[in-house]
Structure formats: structure tokens, C-alpha cells
PDB file of C-alpha atoms and ligand atoms in Angstrom:
ATOM      1  CA  MET V   1       9.238 -10.781 -17.197  1.00 62.00           C
ATOM      2  CA  ALA V   2      11.948  -8.694 -15.531  1.00 73.00           C
ATOM      3  CA  HIS V   3      11.375  -7.982 -11.874  1.00 83.00           C
ATOM      4  CA  HIS V   4      10.485  -4.438 -10.953  1.00 95.00           C
ATOM      5  CA  ALA V   5      12.206  -2.913  -7.958  1.00 97.00           C
ATOM      6  CA  ILE V   6       9.722  -1.608  -5.419  1.00 98.00           C
ATOM      7  CA  ALA V   7       9.884   0.302  -2.166  1.00 98.00           C
ATOM      8  CA  VAL V   8       7.332  -0.639   0.480  1.00 98.00           C
ATOM      9  CA  MET V   9       6.297   1.908   3.113  1.00 98.00           C
ATOM     10  CA  VAL V  10       4.837   0.580   6.359  1.00 98.00           C
ATOM     11  CA  SER V  11       3.774   1.648   9.846  1.00 98.00           C
ATOM     12  CA  GLY V  12       2.476  -1.485  11.526  1.00 98.00           C
ATOM     13  CA  ARG V  13       2.190  -5.231  11.486  1.00 98.00           C
ATOM     14  CA  GLY V  14       3.391  -5.720   7.928  1.00 98.00           C
ATOM     15  CA  THR V  15       1.190  -8.658   7.005  1.00 98.00           C
ATOM     16  CA  ASN V  16       0.611  -7.208   3.533  1.00 98.00           C
ATOM     17  CA  LEU V  17       4.360  -6.757   3.164  1.00 98.00           C
ATOM     18  CA  ALA V  18       4.758 -10.415   4.163  1.00 98.00           C
ATOM     19  CA  ALA V  19       2.199 -11.452   1.518  1.00 98.00           C
ATOM     20  CA  ILE V  20       4.043  -9.488  -1.171  1.00 98.00           C
ATOM     21  CA  LEU V  21       7.414 -10.947  -0.122  1.00 98.00           C
ATOM     22  CA  GLU V  22       5.936 -14.446  -0.164  1.00 98.00           C
ATOM     23  CA  ALA V  23       4.359 -13.972  -3.599  1.00 98.00           C
ATOM     24  CA  ALA V  24       7.664 -12.618  -4.934  1.00 97.00           C
ATOM     25  CA  LYS V  25       9.537 -15.607  -3.516  1.00 97.00           C
ATOM     26  CA  ASN V  26       7.072 -18.055  -5.040  1.00 97.00           C
ATOM     27  CA  GLY V  27       7.340 -16.461  -8.462  1.00 95.00           C
ATOM     28  CA  GLU V  28       3.739 -15.210  -8.324  1.00 96.00           C
ATOM     29  CA  CYS V  29       4.615 -11.529  -8.333  1.00 97.00           C
ATOM     30  CA  PRO V  30       7.510 -10.109 -10.384  1.00 96.00           C
ATOM     31  CA  VAL V  31       8.762  -7.627  -7.807  1.00 97.00           C
ATOM     32  CA  ASP V  32      12.036  -7.158  -6.001  1.00 97.00           C
ATOM     33  CA  VAL V  33      11.320  -5.574  -2.614  1.00 98.00           C
ATOM     34  CA  ARG V  34      14.462  -3.486  -2.515  1.00 98.00           C
ATOM     35  CA  VAL V  35      13.596  -0.982   0.191  1.00 98.00           C
ATOM     36  CA  VAL V  36      11.290  -0.979   3.215  1.00 98.00           C
ATOM     37  CA  ILE V  37      10.702   2.282   5.072  1.00 98.00           C
ATOM     38  CA  SER V  38       8.789   2.612   8.341  1.00 98.00           C
ATOM     39  CA  ASN V  39       7.824   5.785  10.181  1.00 98.00           C
ATOM     40  CA  LYS V  40       7.438   3.734  13.395  1.00 98.00           C
ATOM     41  CA  ILE V  41      10.457   2.292  15.178  1.00 98.00           C
ATOM     42  CA  ASP V  42       8.455  -0.560  16.716  1.00 97.00           C
ATOM     43  CA  ALA V  43       6.621  -1.645  13.568  1.00 98.00           C
ATOM     44  CA  PRO V  44       6.706  -5.474  13.376  1.00 98.00           C
ATOM     45  CA  ALA V  45       6.949  -4.940   9.601  1.00 98.00           C
ATOM     46  CA  LEU V  46      10.629  -3.966  10.057  1.00 98.00           C
ATOM     47  CA  ARG V  47      11.441  -7.417  11.417  1.00 98.00           C
ATOM     48  CA  ILE V  48       9.480  -9.116   8.649  1.00 98.00           C
ATOM     49  CA  ALA V  49      11.556  -7.187   6.098  1.00 98.00           C
ATOM     50  CA  ARG V  50      14.866  -7.976   7.785  1.00 98.00           C
ATOM     51  CA  ASP V  51      14.002 -11.650   8.231  1.00 98.00           C
ATOM     52  CA  ALA V  52      13.108 -11.886   4.546  1.00 98.00           C
ATOM     53  CA  GLY V  53      16.520 -10.475   3.621  1.00 97.00           C
ATOM     54  CA  VAL V  54      15.414  -7.130   2.189  1.00 97.00           C
ATOM     55  CA  SER V  55      18.670  -5.279   1.579  1.00 92.00           C
ATOM     56  CA  SER V  56      17.620  -1.790   2.717  1.00 97.00           C
ATOM     57  CA  VAL V  57      15.336  -1.534   5.725  1.00 98.00           C
ATOM     58  CA  PHE V  58      14.921   1.864   7.351  1.00 98.00           C
ATOM     59  CA  PHE V  59      13.153   3.468  10.256  1.00 98.00           C
ATOM     60  CA  VAL V  60      12.946   7.109   9.231  1.00 98.00           C
ATOM     61  CA  ASN V  61      12.061   9.126  12.309  1.00 98.00           C
ATOM     62  CA  PRO V  62       9.555  11.933  11.669  1.00 98.00           C
ATOM     63  CA  LYS V  63      11.011  13.769  14.684  1.00 98.00           C
ATOM     64  CA  ASP V  64      14.290  14.230  12.818  1.00 98.00           C
ATOM     65  CA  TYR V  65      12.679  16.442  10.170  1.00 98.00           C
ATOM     66  CA  LYS V  66      11.274  19.927  10.447  1.00 97.00           C
ATOM     67  CA  ASP V  67       8.124  19.243   8.463  1.00 97.00           C
ATOM     68  CA  ARG V  68       6.279  16.755   6.303  1.00 96.00           C
ATOM     69  CA  ILE V  69       8.018  17.827   3.098  1.00 97.00           C
ATOM     70  CA  ALA V  70      11.497  17.451   4.600  1.00 98.00           C
ATOM     71  CA  TYR V  71      10.522  13.984   5.835  1.00 98.00           C
ATOM     72  CA  ASP V  72       9.088  12.963   2.485  1.00 98.00           C
ATOM     73  CA  LYS V  73      12.187  14.288   0.685  1.00 98.00           C
ATOM     74  CA  ALA V  74      14.380  12.051   2.821  1.00 98.00           C
ATOM     75  CA  CYS V  75      12.186   9.034   1.968  1.00 98.00           C
ATOM     76  CA  ALA V  76      12.114   9.955  -1.733  1.00 98.00           C
ATOM     77  CA  ASP V  77      15.897  10.170  -1.701  1.00 98.00           C
ATOM     78  CA  ILE V  78      16.235   6.639  -0.301  1.00 98.00           C
ATOM     79  CA  ILE V  79      13.756   5.284  -2.871  1.00 98.00           C
ATOM     80  CA  GLU V  80      15.448   7.082  -5.782  1.00 97.00           C
ATOM     81  CA  LYS V  81      18.927   5.943  -4.780  1.00 97.00           C
ATOM     82  CA  ALA V  82      17.686   2.340  -4.761  1.00 97.00           C
ATOM     83  CA  ASP V  83      16.230   2.883  -8.240  1.00 96.00           C
ATOM     84  CA  CYS V  84      12.733   1.694  -7.361  1.00 97.00           C
ATOM     85  CA  GLN V  85      10.033   1.956 -10.007  1.00 96.00           C
ATOM     86  CA  TRP V  86       7.049   1.726  -7.670  1.00 98.00           C
ATOM     87  CA  VAL V  87       6.227   2.884  -4.161  1.00 98.00           C
ATOM     88  CA  VAL V  88       3.880   0.448  -2.430  1.00 98.00           C
ATOM     89  CA  LEU V  89       2.064   1.616   0.695  1.00 98.00           C
ATOM     90  CA  ALA V  90       1.192  -1.302   2.963  1.00 98.00           C
ATOM     91  CA  GLY V  91      -0.455  -0.045   6.115  1.00 98.00           C
ATOM     92  CA  TYR V  92       1.492   3.242   5.920  1.00 98.00           C
ATOM     93  CA  MET V  93      -0.472   5.507   8.246  1.00 95.00           C
ATOM     94  CA  ARG V  94       1.009   8.856   7.350  1.00 96.00           C
ATOM     95  CA  ILE V  95      -0.399  11.352   4.907  1.00 95.00           C
ATOM     96  CA  LEU V  96       1.968  11.992   2.010  1.00 97.00           C
ATOM     97  CA  SER V  97       2.865  15.534   0.999  1.00 97.00           C
ATOM     98  CA  SER V  98       1.967  16.781  -2.466  1.00 97.00           C
ATOM     99  CA  PHE V  99       5.728  16.929  -3.061  1.00 98.00           C
ATOM    100  CA  PHE V 100       5.988  13.142  -2.650  1.00 98.00           C
ATOM    101  CA  VAL V 101       2.809  12.361  -4.602  1.00 98.00           C
ATOM    102  CA  ASN V 102       3.974  14.476  -7.539  1.00 98.00           C
ATOM    103  CA  TYR V 103       7.545  13.206  -7.387  1.00 98.00           C
ATOM    104  CA  PHE V 104       6.332   9.627  -7.912  1.00 98.00           C
ATOM    105  CA  PHE V 105       3.286  10.621  -9.966  1.00 96.00           C
ATOM    106  CA  ASN V 106       1.113   7.566 -10.741  1.00 95.00           C
ATOM    107  CA  ARG V 107       3.820   5.288  -9.333  1.00 97.00           C
ATOM    108  CA  ILE V 108       2.472   5.079  -5.764  1.00 98.00           C
ATOM    109  CA  VAL V 109      -0.113   2.446  -4.871  1.00 98.00           C
ATOM    110  CA  ASN V 110      -2.029   1.894  -1.664  1.00 98.00           C
ATOM    111  CA  ILE V 111      -4.325  -0.730  -0.213  1.00 98.00           C
ATOM    112  CA  HIS V 112      -7.356   0.402   1.739  1.00 98.00           C
ATOM    113  CA  PRO V 113      -9.609  -1.909   3.781  1.00 98.00           C
ATOM    114  CA  ALA V 114     -12.908  -0.678   2.306  1.00 98.00           C
ATOM    115  CA  LEU V 115     -14.672  -0.455  -1.015  1.00 98.00           C
ATOM    116  CA  LEU V 116     -13.698   3.066  -2.071  1.00 98.00           C
ATOM    117  CA  PRO V 117     -15.002   5.676  -2.467  1.00 98.00           C
ATOM    118  CA  ALA V 118     -16.917   4.617   0.658  1.00 98.00           C
ATOM    119  CA  PHE V 119     -15.263   4.697   4.071  1.00 98.00           C
ATOM    120  CA  THR V 120     -12.039   6.566   3.459  1.00 98.00           C
ATOM    121  CA  GLY V 121      -9.642   7.367   6.294  1.00 96.00           C
ATOM    122  CA  VAL V 122      -8.065   5.451   9.137  1.00 95.00           C
ATOM    123  CA  ASP V 123     -11.216   3.689  10.374  1.00 97.00           C
ATOM    124  CA  GLY V 124     -12.469   2.223   7.099  1.00 97.00           C
ATOM    125  CA  VAL V 125     -13.467  -1.150   8.557  1.00 98.00           C
ATOM    126  CA  SER V 126     -15.232   0.103  11.688  1.00 98.00           C
ATOM    127  CA  ASP V 127     -16.987   2.861   9.734  1.00 98.00           C
ATOM    128  CA  ALA V 128     -18.329   0.292   7.248  1.00 98.00           C
ATOM    129  CA  LEU V 129     -19.447  -2.033  10.059  1.00 98.00           C
ATOM    130  CA  ALA V 130     -21.175   0.787  11.967  1.00 98.00           C
ATOM    131  CA  TYR V 131     -22.885   1.996   8.807  1.00 98.00           C
ATOM    132  CA  GLY V 132     -24.427  -1.435   8.345  1.00 98.00           C
ATOM    133  CA  VAL V 133     -23.208  -2.337   4.871  1.00 98.00           C
ATOM    134  CA  LYS V 134     -23.798  -5.945   3.816  1.00 98.00           C
ATOM    135  CA  VAL V 135     -20.643  -6.155   1.718  1.00 98.00           C
ATOM    136  CA  ALA V 136     -17.257  -4.768   2.637  1.00 98.00           C
ATOM    137  CA  GLY V 137     -13.872  -5.331   1.024  1.00 98.00           C
ATOM    138  CA  CYS V 138     -10.594  -3.774  -0.009  1.00 98.00           C
ATOM    139  CA  THR V 139      -9.316  -1.505  -2.747  1.00 98.00           C
ATOM    140  CA  VAL V 140      -5.924  -1.119  -4.389  1.00 98.00           C
ATOM    141  CA  HIS V 141      -5.589   2.353  -5.849  1.00 98.00           C
ATOM    142  CA  LEU V 142      -3.111   4.862  -7.191  1.00 98.00           C
ATOM    143  CA  VAL V 143      -2.250   7.540  -4.687  1.00 98.00           C
ATOM    144  CA  SER V 144      -3.276  11.099  -5.444  1.00 97.00           C
ATOM    145  CA  GLU V 145      -3.192  14.187  -3.269  1.00 94.00           C
ATOM    146  CA  GLU V 146      -6.693  13.429  -2.024  1.00 95.00           C
ATOM    147  CA  VAL V 147      -6.533  10.888   0.821  1.00 94.00           C
ATOM    148  CA  ASP V 148      -7.826   7.501  -0.464  1.00 96.00           C
ATOM    149  CA  GLY V 149      -8.997   9.335  -3.581  1.00 97.00           C
ATOM    150  CA  GLY V 150      -6.790   8.047  -6.416  1.00 98.00           C
ATOM    151  CA  ALA V 151      -7.843   5.931  -9.394  1.00 98.00           C
ATOM    152  CA  ILE V 152      -8.978   2.411  -8.531  1.00 98.00           C
ATOM    153  CA  LEU V 153      -6.828  -0.479  -9.783  1.00 98.00           C
ATOM    154  CA  SER V 154      -8.706  -3.401  -8.216  1.00 98.00           C
ATOM    155  CA  GLN V 155     -11.219  -4.332  -5.536  1.00 98.00           C
ATOM    156  CA  ALA V 156     -12.300  -7.469  -3.701  1.00 98.00           C
ATOM    157  CA  VAL V 157     -15.600  -7.936  -1.914  1.00 98.00           C
ATOM    158  CA  VAL V 158     -16.321  -9.786   1.325  1.00 98.00           C
ATOM    159  CA  PRO V 159     -19.749 -10.318   2.928  1.00 98.00           C
ATOM    160  CA  VAL V 160     -20.499  -8.767   6.311  1.00 98.00           C
ATOM    161  CA  LEU V 161     -21.918 -11.411   8.649  1.00 98.00           C
ATOM    162  CA  ASN V 162     -24.499 -10.932  11.425  1.00 98.00           C
ATOM    163  CA  ASP V 163     -22.031 -11.719  14.175  1.00 97.00           C
ATOM    164  CA  ASP V 164     -19.046  -9.830  12.738  1.00 98.00           C
ATOM    165  CA  SER V 165     -16.893  -7.799  15.089  1.00 98.00           C
ATOM    166  CA  LEU V 166     -14.358  -5.240  13.924  1.00 98.00           C
ATOM    167  CA  GLU V 167     -11.657  -7.907  14.325  1.00 98.00           C
ATOM    168  CA  SER V 168     -13.461 -10.703  12.473  1.00 98.00           C
ATOM    169  CA  LEU V 169     -14.428  -8.441   9.564  1.00 98.00           C
ATOM    170  CA  HIS V 170     -10.960  -6.921   9.301  1.00 98.00           C
ATOM    171  CA  GLN V 171      -9.446 -10.400   9.366  1.00 98.00           C
ATOM    172  CA  ARG V 172     -11.671 -11.538   6.483  1.00 98.00           C
ATOM    173  CA  ILE V 173     -10.847  -8.369   4.527  1.00 98.00           C
ATOM    174  CA  GLN V 174      -7.134  -8.878   5.153  1.00 98.00           C
ATOM    175  CA  LYS V 175      -7.293 -12.407   3.762  1.00 98.00           C
ATOM    176  CA  GLU V 176      -8.484 -10.835   0.512  1.00 98.00           C
ATOM    177  CA  GLU V 177      -5.823  -8.121   0.734  1.00 98.00           C
ATOM    178  CA  TYR V 178      -3.072 -10.743   0.799  1.00 98.00           C
ATOM    179  CA  LYS V 179      -4.302 -12.067  -2.567  1.00 98.00           C
ATOM    180  CA  LEU V 180      -5.380  -8.810  -4.162  1.00 98.00           C
ATOM    181  CA  TYR V 181      -2.239  -6.751  -3.538  1.00 98.00           C
ATOM    182  CA  PRO V 182       0.314  -9.157  -5.083  1.00 98.00           C
ATOM    183  CA  GLN V 183      -2.097  -9.937  -7.948  1.00 98.00           C
ATOM    184  CA  THR V 184      -2.564  -6.250  -8.691  1.00 98.00           C
ATOM    185  CA  LEU V 185       1.179  -5.540  -8.601  1.00 98.00           C
ATOM    186  CA  HIS V 186       1.681  -8.486 -10.944  1.00 97.00           C
ATOM    187  CA  ARG V 187      -0.907  -7.098 -13.331  1.00 97.00           C
ATOM    188  CA  MET V 188       0.512  -3.574 -13.202  1.00 97.00           C
ATOM    189  CA  ILE V 189       3.913  -4.876 -14.211  1.00 96.00           C
ATOM    190  CA  GLU V 190       2.904  -7.531 -16.725  1.00 95.00           C
ATOM    191  CA  GLN V 191      -0.115  -5.930 -18.368  1.00 95.00           C
ATOM    192  CA  GLY V 192       0.195  -2.252 -17.621  1.00 96.00           C
ATOM    193  CA  PHE V 193      -2.685   0.180 -17.883  1.00 97.00           C
ATOM    194  CA  SER V 194      -3.791   3.421 -19.405  1.00 96.00           C
ATOM    195  CA  MET V 195      -6.099   5.981 -17.870  1.00 96.00           C
ATOM    196  CA  ASP V 196      -9.341   7.437 -19.111  1.00 97.00           C
ATOM    197  CA  GLY V 197     -10.133  10.140 -16.591  1.00 95.00           C
ATOM    198  CA  ARG V 198     -10.373   8.284 -13.305  1.00 96.00           C
ATOM    199  CA  ARG V 199     -10.798   4.925 -15.030  1.00 98.00           C
ATOM    200  CA  ILE V 200      -7.896   2.481 -15.144  1.00 98.00           C
ATOM    201  CA  ILE V 201      -7.990   0.560 -18.430  1.00 98.00           C
ATOM    202  CA  TRP V 202      -5.976  -2.646 -18.200  1.00 98.00           C
ATOM    203  CA  ARG V 203      -4.073  -3.448 -21.395  1.00 95.00           C
TER     204      ARG V 203
HETATM  205  C1  GAR B   1      -4.395  -3.162   6.129  1.00 60.48           C
HETATM  206  O1  GAR B   1      -5.627  -3.767   6.392  1.00 60.48           O
HETATM  207  C2  GAR B   1      -4.556  -1.981   5.198  1.00 60.48           C
HETATM  208  O2  GAR B   1      -5.633  -2.129   4.316  1.00 60.48           O
HETATM  209  C3  GAR B   1      -4.822  -0.879   6.184  1.00 60.48           C
HETATM  210  O3  GAR B   1      -3.975  -1.138   7.266  1.00 60.48           O
HETATM  211  C4  GAR B   1      -3.783  -2.543   7.385  1.00 60.48           C
HETATM  212  C5  GAR B   1      -2.294  -2.792   7.499  1.00 60.48           C
HETATM  213  O4  GAR B   1      -2.037  -4.099   7.872  1.00 60.48           O
HETATM  214  N1  GAR B   1      -4.566   0.400   5.596  1.00 60.48           N
HETATM  215  C6  GAR B   1      -5.270   1.490   5.890  1.00 60.48           C
HETATM  216  O5  GAR B   1      -6.181   1.510   6.704  1.00 60.48           O
HETATM  217  C7  GAR B   1      -4.861   2.719   5.115  1.00 60.48           C
HETATM  218  N2  GAR B   1      -5.817   3.779   5.299  1.00 60.48           N
HETATM  219  P1  GAR B   1      -0.577  -4.722   7.736  1.00 60.48           P
HETATM  220  O6  GAR B   1       0.408  -3.741   8.378  1.00 60.48           O
HETATM  221  O7  GAR B   1      -0.647  -5.994   8.518  1.00 60.48           O
HETATM  222  O8  GAR B   1      -0.283  -4.930   6.276  1.00 60.48           O
END
């Protein structure tokens, strides 16, 4: 199976990026991480990308652009020039413009630390914990214009324990993320899917 070039967009620690890079290196995920873009200059993810030898690693400063569309156009330009087939959001904490979502229509994926459609937004884990759910988890989904609202590609479930804190629950969810994200990318590339309304039908 030929490797698919992907761009990964990050804002923070980059542990999901590290899991994808590791899976690619081990032959478990047929992707070539060709570009990494961060909107935060101090994101540890940038170092992870550089240390792994990703050829194009960029901090794109939101302050250099007049609005969200101009920023997203600059990112789209980088991704296009590198000929990436997929845009993979891995802890990218910036809302994408409809320009960007439509430009890469059904080619942007995201991982969210909750079982969507419950607990959308930036505080998915703490919202789930405060609500009192007994199972939490993570979701890999296509990105649509609605935040955390695109079609669901895969989900993994983790139990919520009596003594869970935000940190312990997030840690357990992240352990699942590190398996689920590379597996889902693998499946997208090897199997492919069709769509029936919101439903992803794996081939
Ligand atoms: C991950 O847990 C991811 O699910 C979450 O941010 C974390 C990033 O960690 N994403 C969101 O909350 C998106 N709404 P990482 O930078 O170590 O991969």
C-alpha cells in the first residue's frame, strides 16, 4: 500500500502526533507525515516533529494575518504545495473557517476526547466527568463546519472510575487515542469508506 502524504495540525503537546509518527515508522500506519503546522510557537509538538525528521515544520502565527480566512489560506497553501492528501488535526485548538473545511472537503479528520455527539468543545473530558457519565472515550471524525459535528469514523470507550480526576481520565482516554488515531488513518487509506448521510460505511 502506497503511503499517503498527510499534514498534521497541532497546538499543544503533540502526543497524538508522536503516536502517528511512531505507527508510521513501525509500518503500522501507511502515512508520510510531510507537514506539521502549529498555531502556537511554544507547542512541544513542534519539537516532536523536528526530532522525528518531518521535512516541513511550521509555526504559522495568527497575528500575521488579518483574519481567520487569511490565516487558513496560508495554511492551505503550505498543505497544497506539499501535496498532502489528508489534513489530520491532533490537538489543534483553533476553529477552522468554512473556506478551509470546504477546500479540503471530507479530507480533514480530528480526534476529540469524548464520545460524540456528547461533550463537544474544548472541555470534553471535564464536561463528561462533571456530568457523571460511567463511560467516556474518544472519537475520530471528519471535520465539517459544525464544531465537533462531522461524520464519525471510529470511537473507543473507556470506563470512568470512582476516583477519577480530570488528569487520570484524560490520561486513560489518551492511551486509547494513541491506538485509535493511527488505526483509523490506516483504515481510511487501506479500506476507504463511503457515506450514507452521516453514516460512514467502511468498504
Ligand atoms: C487530545 O486529547 C485531543 O483529543 C484533544 O486535545 C488533546 C491533544 O493532545 N483535542 C481536543 O480537545 C479537540 N477539541 P496532544 O497534543 O498531546 O495530542
